[in-house]
PDB file of C-alpha atoms in Angstrom:
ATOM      1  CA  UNK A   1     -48.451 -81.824   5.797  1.00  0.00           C
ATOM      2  CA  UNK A   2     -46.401 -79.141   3.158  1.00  0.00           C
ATOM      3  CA  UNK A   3     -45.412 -76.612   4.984  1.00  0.00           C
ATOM      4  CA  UNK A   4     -46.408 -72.773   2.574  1.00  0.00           C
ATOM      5  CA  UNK A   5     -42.664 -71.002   2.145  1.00  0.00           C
ATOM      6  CA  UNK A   6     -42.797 -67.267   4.149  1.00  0.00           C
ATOM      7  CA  UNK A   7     -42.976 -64.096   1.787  1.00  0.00           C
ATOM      8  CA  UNK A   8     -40.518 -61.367   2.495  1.00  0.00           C
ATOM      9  CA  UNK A   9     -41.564 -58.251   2.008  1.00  0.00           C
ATOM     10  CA  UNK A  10     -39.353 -55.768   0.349  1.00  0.00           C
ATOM     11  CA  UNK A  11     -38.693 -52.876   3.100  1.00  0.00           C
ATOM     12  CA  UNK A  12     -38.102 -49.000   2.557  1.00  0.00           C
ATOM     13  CA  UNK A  13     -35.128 -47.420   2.543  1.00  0.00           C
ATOM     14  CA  UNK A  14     -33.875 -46.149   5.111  1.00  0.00           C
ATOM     15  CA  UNK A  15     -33.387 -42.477   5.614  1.00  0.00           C
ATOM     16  CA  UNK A  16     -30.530 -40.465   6.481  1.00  0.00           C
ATOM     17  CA  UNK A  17     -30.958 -39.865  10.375  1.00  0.00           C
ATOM     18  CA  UNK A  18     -30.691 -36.542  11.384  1.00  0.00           C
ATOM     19  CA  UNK A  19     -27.208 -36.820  12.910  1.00  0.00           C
ATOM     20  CA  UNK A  20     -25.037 -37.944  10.375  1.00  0.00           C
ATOM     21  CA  UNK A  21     -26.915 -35.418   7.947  1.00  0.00           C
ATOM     22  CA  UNK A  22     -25.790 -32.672  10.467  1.00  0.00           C
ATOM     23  CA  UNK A  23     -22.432 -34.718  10.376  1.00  0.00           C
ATOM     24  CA  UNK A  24     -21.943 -34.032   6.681  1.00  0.00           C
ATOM     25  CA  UNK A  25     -22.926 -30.400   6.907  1.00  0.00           C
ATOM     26  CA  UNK A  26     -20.034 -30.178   9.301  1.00  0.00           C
ATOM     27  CA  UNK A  27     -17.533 -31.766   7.204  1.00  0.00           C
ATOM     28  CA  UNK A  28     -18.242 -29.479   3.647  1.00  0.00           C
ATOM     29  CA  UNK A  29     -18.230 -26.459   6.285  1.00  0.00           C
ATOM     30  CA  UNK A  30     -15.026 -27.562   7.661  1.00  0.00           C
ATOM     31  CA  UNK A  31     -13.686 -28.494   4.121  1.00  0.00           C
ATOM     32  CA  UNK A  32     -14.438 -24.648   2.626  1.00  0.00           C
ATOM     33  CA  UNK A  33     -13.563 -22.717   5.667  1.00  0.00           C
ATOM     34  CA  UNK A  34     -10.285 -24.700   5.639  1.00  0.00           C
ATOM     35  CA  UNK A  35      -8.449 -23.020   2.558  1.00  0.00           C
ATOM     36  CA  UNK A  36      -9.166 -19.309   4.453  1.00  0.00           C
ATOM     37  CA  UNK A  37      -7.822 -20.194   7.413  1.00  0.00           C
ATOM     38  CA  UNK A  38      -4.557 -21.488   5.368  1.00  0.00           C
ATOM     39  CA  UNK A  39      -4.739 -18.160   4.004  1.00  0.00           C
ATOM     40  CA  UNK A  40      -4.942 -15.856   6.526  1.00  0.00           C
ATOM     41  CA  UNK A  41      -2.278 -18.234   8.298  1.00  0.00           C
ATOM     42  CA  UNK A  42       0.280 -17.210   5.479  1.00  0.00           C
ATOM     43  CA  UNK A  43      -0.670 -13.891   5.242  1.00  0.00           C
ATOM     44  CA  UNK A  44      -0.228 -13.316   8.751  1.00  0.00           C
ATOM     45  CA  UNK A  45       3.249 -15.457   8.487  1.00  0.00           C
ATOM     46  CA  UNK A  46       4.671 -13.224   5.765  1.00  0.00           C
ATOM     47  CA  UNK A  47       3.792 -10.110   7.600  1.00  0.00           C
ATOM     48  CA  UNK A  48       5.627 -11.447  10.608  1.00  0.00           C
ATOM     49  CA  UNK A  49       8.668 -11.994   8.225  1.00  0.00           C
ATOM     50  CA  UNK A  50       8.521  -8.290   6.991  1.00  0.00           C
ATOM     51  CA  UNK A  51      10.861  -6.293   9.527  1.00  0.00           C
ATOM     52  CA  UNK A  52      10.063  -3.403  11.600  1.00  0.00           C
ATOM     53  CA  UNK A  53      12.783  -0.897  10.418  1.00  0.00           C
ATOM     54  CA  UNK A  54      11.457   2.227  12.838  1.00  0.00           C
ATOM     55  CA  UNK A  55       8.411   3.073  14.187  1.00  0.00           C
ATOM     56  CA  UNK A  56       7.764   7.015  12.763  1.00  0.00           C
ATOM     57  CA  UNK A  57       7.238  10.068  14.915  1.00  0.00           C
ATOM     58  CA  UNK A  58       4.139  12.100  14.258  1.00  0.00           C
ATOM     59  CA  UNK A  59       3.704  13.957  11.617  1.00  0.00           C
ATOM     60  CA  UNK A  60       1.771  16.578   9.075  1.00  0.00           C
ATOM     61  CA  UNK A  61       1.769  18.295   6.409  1.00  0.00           C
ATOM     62  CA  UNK A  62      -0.212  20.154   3.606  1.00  0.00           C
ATOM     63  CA  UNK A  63      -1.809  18.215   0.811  1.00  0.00           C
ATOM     64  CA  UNK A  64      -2.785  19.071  -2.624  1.00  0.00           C
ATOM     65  CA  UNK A  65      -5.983  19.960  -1.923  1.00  0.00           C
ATOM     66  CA  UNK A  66      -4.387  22.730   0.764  1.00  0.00           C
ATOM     67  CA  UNK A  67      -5.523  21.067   3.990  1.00  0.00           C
ATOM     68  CA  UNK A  68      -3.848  19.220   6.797  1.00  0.00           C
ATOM     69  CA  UNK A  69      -2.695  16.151   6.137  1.00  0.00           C
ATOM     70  CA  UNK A  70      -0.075  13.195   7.798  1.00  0.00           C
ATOM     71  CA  UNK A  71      -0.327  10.482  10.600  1.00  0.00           C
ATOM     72  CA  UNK A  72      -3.985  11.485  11.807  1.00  0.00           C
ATOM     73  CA  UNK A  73      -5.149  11.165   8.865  1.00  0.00           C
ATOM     74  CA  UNK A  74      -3.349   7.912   7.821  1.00  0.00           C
ATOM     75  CA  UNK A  75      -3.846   6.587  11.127  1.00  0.00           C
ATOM     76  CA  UNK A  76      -4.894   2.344  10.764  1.00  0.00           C
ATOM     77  CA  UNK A  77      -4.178   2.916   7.337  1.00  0.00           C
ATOM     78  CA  UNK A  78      -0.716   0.781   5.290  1.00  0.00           C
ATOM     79  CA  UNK A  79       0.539   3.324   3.124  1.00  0.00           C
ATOM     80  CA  UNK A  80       3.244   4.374   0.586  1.00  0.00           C
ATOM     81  CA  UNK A  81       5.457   7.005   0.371  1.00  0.00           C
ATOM     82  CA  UNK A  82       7.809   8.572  -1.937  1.00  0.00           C
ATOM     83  CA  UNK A  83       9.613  11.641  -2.257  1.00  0.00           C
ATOM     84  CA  UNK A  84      10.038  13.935  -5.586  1.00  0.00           C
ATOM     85  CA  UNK A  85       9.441  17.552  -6.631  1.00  0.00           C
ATOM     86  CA  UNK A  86       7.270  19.037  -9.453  1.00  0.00           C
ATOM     87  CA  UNK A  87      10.774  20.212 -12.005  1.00  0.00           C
ATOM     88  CA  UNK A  88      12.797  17.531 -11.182  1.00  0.00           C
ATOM     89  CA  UNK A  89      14.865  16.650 -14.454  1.00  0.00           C
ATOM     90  CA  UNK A  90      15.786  12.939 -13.672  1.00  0.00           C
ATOM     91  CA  UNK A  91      14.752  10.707 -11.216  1.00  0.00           C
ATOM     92  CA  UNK A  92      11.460  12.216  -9.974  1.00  0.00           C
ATOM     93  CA  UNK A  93       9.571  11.017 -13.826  1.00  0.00           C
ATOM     94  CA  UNK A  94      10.385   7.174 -12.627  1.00  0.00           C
ATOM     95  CA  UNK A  95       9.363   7.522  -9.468  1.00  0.00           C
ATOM     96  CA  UNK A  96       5.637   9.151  -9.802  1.00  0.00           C
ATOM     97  CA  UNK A  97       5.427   6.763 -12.981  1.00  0.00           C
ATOM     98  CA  UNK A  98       6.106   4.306 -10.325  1.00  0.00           C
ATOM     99  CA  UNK A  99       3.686   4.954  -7.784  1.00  0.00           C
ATOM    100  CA  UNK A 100       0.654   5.310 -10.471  1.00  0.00           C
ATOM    101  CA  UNK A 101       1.486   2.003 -11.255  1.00  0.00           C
ATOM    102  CA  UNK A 102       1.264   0.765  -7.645  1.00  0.00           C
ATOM    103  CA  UNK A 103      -1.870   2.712  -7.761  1.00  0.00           C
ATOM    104  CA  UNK A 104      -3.291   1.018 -10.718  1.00  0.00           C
ATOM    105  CA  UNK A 105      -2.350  -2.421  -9.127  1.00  0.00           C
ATOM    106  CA  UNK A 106      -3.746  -2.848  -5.381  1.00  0.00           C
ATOM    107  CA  UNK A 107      -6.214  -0.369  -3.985  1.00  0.00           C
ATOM    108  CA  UNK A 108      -4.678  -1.521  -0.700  1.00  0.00           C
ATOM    109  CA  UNK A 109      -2.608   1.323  -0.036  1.00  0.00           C
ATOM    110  CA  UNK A 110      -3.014   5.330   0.407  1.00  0.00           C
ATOM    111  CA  UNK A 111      -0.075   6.778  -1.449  1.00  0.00           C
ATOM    112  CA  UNK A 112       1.490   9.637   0.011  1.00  0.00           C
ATOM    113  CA  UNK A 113       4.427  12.351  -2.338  1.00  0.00           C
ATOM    114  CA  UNK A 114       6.543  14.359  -0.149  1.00  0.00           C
ATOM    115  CA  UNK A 115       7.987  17.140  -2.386  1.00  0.00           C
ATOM    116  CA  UNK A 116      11.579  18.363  -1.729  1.00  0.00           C
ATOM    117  CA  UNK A 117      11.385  21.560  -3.193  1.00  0.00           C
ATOM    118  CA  UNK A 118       8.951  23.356  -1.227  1.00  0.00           C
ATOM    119  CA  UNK A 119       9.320  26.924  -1.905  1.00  0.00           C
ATOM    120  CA  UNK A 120       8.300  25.531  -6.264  1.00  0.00           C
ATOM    121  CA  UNK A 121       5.709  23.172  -5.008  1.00  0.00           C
ATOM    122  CA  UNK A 122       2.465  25.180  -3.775  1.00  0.00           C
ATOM    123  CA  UNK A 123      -0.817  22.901  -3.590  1.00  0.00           C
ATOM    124  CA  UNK A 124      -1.955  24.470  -6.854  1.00  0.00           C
ATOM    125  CA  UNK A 125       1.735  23.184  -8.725  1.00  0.00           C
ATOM    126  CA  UNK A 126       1.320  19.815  -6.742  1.00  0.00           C
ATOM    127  CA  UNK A 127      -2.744  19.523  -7.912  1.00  0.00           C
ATOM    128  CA  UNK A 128      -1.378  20.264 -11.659  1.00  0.00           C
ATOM    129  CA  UNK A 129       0.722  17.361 -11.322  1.00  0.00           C
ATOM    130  CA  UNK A 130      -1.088  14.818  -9.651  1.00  0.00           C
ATOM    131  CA  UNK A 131      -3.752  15.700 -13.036  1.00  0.00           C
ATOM    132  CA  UNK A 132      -1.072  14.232 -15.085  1.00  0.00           C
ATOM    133  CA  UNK A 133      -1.164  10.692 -13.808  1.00  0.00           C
ATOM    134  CA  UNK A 134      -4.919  10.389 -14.035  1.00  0.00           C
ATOM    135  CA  UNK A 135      -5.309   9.273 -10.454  1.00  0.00           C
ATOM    136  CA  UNK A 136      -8.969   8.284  -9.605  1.00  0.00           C
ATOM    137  CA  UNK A 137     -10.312   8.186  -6.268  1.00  0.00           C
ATOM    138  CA  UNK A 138      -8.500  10.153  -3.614  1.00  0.00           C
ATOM    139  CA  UNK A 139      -6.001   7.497  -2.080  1.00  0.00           C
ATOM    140  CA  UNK A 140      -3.352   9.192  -3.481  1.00  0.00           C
ATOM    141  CA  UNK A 141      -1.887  12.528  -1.648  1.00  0.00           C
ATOM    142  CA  UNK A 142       0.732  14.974  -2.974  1.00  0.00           C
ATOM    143  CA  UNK A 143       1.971  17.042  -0.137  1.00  0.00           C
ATOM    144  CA  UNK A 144       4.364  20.059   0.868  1.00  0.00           C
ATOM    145  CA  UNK A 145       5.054  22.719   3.767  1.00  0.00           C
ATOM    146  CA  UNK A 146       7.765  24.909   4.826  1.00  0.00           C
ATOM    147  CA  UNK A 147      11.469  24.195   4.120  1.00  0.00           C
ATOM    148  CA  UNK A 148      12.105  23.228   8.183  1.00  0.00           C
ATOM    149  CA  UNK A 149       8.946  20.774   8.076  1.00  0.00           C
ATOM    150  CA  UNK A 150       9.654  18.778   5.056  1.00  0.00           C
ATOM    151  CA  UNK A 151      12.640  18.167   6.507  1.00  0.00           C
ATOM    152  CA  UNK A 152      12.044  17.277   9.455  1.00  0.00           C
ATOM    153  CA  UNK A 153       9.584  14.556   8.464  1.00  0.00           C
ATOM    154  CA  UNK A 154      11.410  13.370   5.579  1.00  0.00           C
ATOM    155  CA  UNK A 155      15.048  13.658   6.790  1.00  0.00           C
ATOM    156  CA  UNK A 156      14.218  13.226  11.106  1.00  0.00           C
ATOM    157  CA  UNK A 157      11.169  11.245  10.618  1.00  0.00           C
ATOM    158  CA  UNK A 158      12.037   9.069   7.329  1.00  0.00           C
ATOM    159  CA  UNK A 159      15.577   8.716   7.508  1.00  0.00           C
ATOM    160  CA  UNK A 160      15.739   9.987   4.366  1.00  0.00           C
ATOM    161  CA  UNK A 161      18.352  11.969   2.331  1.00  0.00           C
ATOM    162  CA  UNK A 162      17.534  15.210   1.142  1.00  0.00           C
ATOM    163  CA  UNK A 163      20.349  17.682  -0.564  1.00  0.00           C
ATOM    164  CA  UNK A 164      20.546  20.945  -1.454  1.00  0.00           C
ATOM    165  CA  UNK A 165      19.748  22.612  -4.950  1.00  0.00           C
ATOM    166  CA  UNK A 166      22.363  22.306  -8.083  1.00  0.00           C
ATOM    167  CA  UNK A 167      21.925  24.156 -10.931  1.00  0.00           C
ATOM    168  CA  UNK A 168      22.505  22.163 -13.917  1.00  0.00           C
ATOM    169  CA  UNK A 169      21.799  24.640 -16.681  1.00  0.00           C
ATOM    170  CA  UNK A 170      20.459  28.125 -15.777  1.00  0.00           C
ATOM    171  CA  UNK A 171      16.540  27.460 -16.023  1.00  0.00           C
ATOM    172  CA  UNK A 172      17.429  23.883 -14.707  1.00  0.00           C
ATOM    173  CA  UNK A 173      18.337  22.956 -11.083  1.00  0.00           C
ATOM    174  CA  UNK A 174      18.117  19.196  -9.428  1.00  0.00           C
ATOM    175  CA  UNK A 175      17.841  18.328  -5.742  1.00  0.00           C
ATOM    176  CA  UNK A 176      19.626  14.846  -4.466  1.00  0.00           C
ATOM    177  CA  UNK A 177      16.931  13.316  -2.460  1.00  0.00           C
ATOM    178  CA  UNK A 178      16.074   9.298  -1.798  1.00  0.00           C
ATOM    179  CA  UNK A 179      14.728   7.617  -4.915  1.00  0.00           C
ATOM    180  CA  UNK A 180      12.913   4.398  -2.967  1.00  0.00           C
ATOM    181  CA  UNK A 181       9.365   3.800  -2.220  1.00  0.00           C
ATOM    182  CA  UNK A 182       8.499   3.478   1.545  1.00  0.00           C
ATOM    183  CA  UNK A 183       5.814   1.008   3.204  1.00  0.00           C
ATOM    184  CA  UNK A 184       4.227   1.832   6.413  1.00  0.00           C
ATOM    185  CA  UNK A 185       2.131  -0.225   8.297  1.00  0.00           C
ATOM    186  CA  UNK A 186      -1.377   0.660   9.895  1.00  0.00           C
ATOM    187  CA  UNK A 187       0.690   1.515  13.355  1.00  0.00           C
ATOM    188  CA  UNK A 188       3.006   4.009  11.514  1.00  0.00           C
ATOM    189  CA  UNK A 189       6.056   1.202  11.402  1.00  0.00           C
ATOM    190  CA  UNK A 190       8.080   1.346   8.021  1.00  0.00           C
ATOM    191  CA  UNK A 191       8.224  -2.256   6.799  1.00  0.00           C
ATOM    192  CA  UNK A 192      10.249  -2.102   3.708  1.00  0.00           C
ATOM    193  CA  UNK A 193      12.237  -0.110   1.173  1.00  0.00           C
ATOM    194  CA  UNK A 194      11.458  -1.053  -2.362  1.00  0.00           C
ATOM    195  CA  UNK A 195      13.650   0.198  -5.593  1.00  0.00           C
ATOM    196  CA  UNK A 196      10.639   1.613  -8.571  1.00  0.00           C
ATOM    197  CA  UNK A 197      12.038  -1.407 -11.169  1.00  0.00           C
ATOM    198  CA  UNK A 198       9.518  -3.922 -12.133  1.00  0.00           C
ATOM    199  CA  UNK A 199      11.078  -6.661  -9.766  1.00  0.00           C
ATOM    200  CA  UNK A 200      10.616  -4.114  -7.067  1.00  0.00           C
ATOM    201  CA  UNK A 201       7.321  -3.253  -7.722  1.00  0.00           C
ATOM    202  CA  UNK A 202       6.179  -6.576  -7.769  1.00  0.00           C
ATOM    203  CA  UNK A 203       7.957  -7.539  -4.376  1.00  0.00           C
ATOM    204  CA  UNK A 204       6.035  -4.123  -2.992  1.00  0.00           C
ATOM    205  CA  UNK A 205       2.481  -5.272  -3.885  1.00  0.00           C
ATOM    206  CA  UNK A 206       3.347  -8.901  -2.667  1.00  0.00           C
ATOM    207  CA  UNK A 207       3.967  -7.683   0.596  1.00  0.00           C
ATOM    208  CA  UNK A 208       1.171  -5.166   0.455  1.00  0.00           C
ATOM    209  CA  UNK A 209      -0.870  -7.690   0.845  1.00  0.00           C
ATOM    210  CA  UNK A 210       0.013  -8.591   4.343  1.00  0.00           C
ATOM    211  CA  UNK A 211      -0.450  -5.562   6.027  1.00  0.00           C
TER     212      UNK A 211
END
């Protein structure tokens, strides 16, 4: 008696089971969330590394625009400061020509000038010479105030040199004051001193970034 051979018959293919499809959801999530978390790791690393030279006292002033402005209104906010005045015949050029560049190159910072020279620099002088840098958008903040408050937040609160007038020529007088750009944190802690060169600048928006 011959004995008929069995047919196999071909099967489907198998699909993916609902659990090790979830499985592989996981792992791209895991693999894409994994670079921000390395990121915000660092970032919160380098910030740790930048020192807390002295937490400031509060402060205000009068801005440009002739309203109060200072701590309050910087309050969560990282920020940069500088100090200059409006006639200033050598140093003062580099510095606001410094801080439009830092202006021009992270929008993570308000940017706060602190004349010297009060009794010159009204709101309407200071307004005139913020128009020179072409400053959009209003993170950027000339201010003054009377002779005894401007120093007492850039000399008490800053820690900050701040001279008295020289004449140099008899329309021409200069003011010795500190020539570095200031970071403060969101908490009102300065966090670095930073010279207006290029190497500076670029060491001042690297650790902008942190804050």
């Amino acid at each position: 008696m011959s004995t008929v051979p069995a047919t196999t018959v071909p099967q489907a293919p198998k699909r993916m089971t609902a659990k090790p499809a979830l499985l592989l959801v996981g792992v791209l999530a895991l693999a894409l969330a994994l670079p921000w978390v390395f990121f915000a790791q660092r970032n919160a690393a380098a910030a740790a590394q930048l020192p807390v030279m002295g937490q400031l006292p509060s402060w205000s002033l009068t801005s440009h625009h002739d309203k109060a402005f200072g701590s309050q209104q910087l309050d969560g906010k990282p920020y940069l400061v500088s100090f200059f005045f409006t006639s200033c015949p050598s140093t003062c050029p580099k510095i606001m020509k410094a801080m439009k560049r830092v202006h021009d190159r992270t929008a993570a910072l308000e940017l706060v000038s602190i004349t010297v020279d009060p009794e010159t620099d009204t709101p309407d002088v200071l307004q005139r010479s913020l128009d020179k840098y072409d400053a959009k958008g209003a993170r950027w903040t000339l201010c003054t105030g009377t002779d005894a408050q401007i120093r007492a937040v850039v000399v008490d609160g800053f820690k900050t040199y701040v001279g008295k007038q020289l004449p140099k020529t008899a329309d021409v007088y200069d003011i010795m004051h500190g020539s570095r750009l200031v970071l403060v944190d969101g908490k009102g802690q300065v966090r670095g001193h930073f010279s207006t060169d290029e190497a500076g600048l670029d060491e001042l928006v690297e650790a902008a970034k942190t804050l």
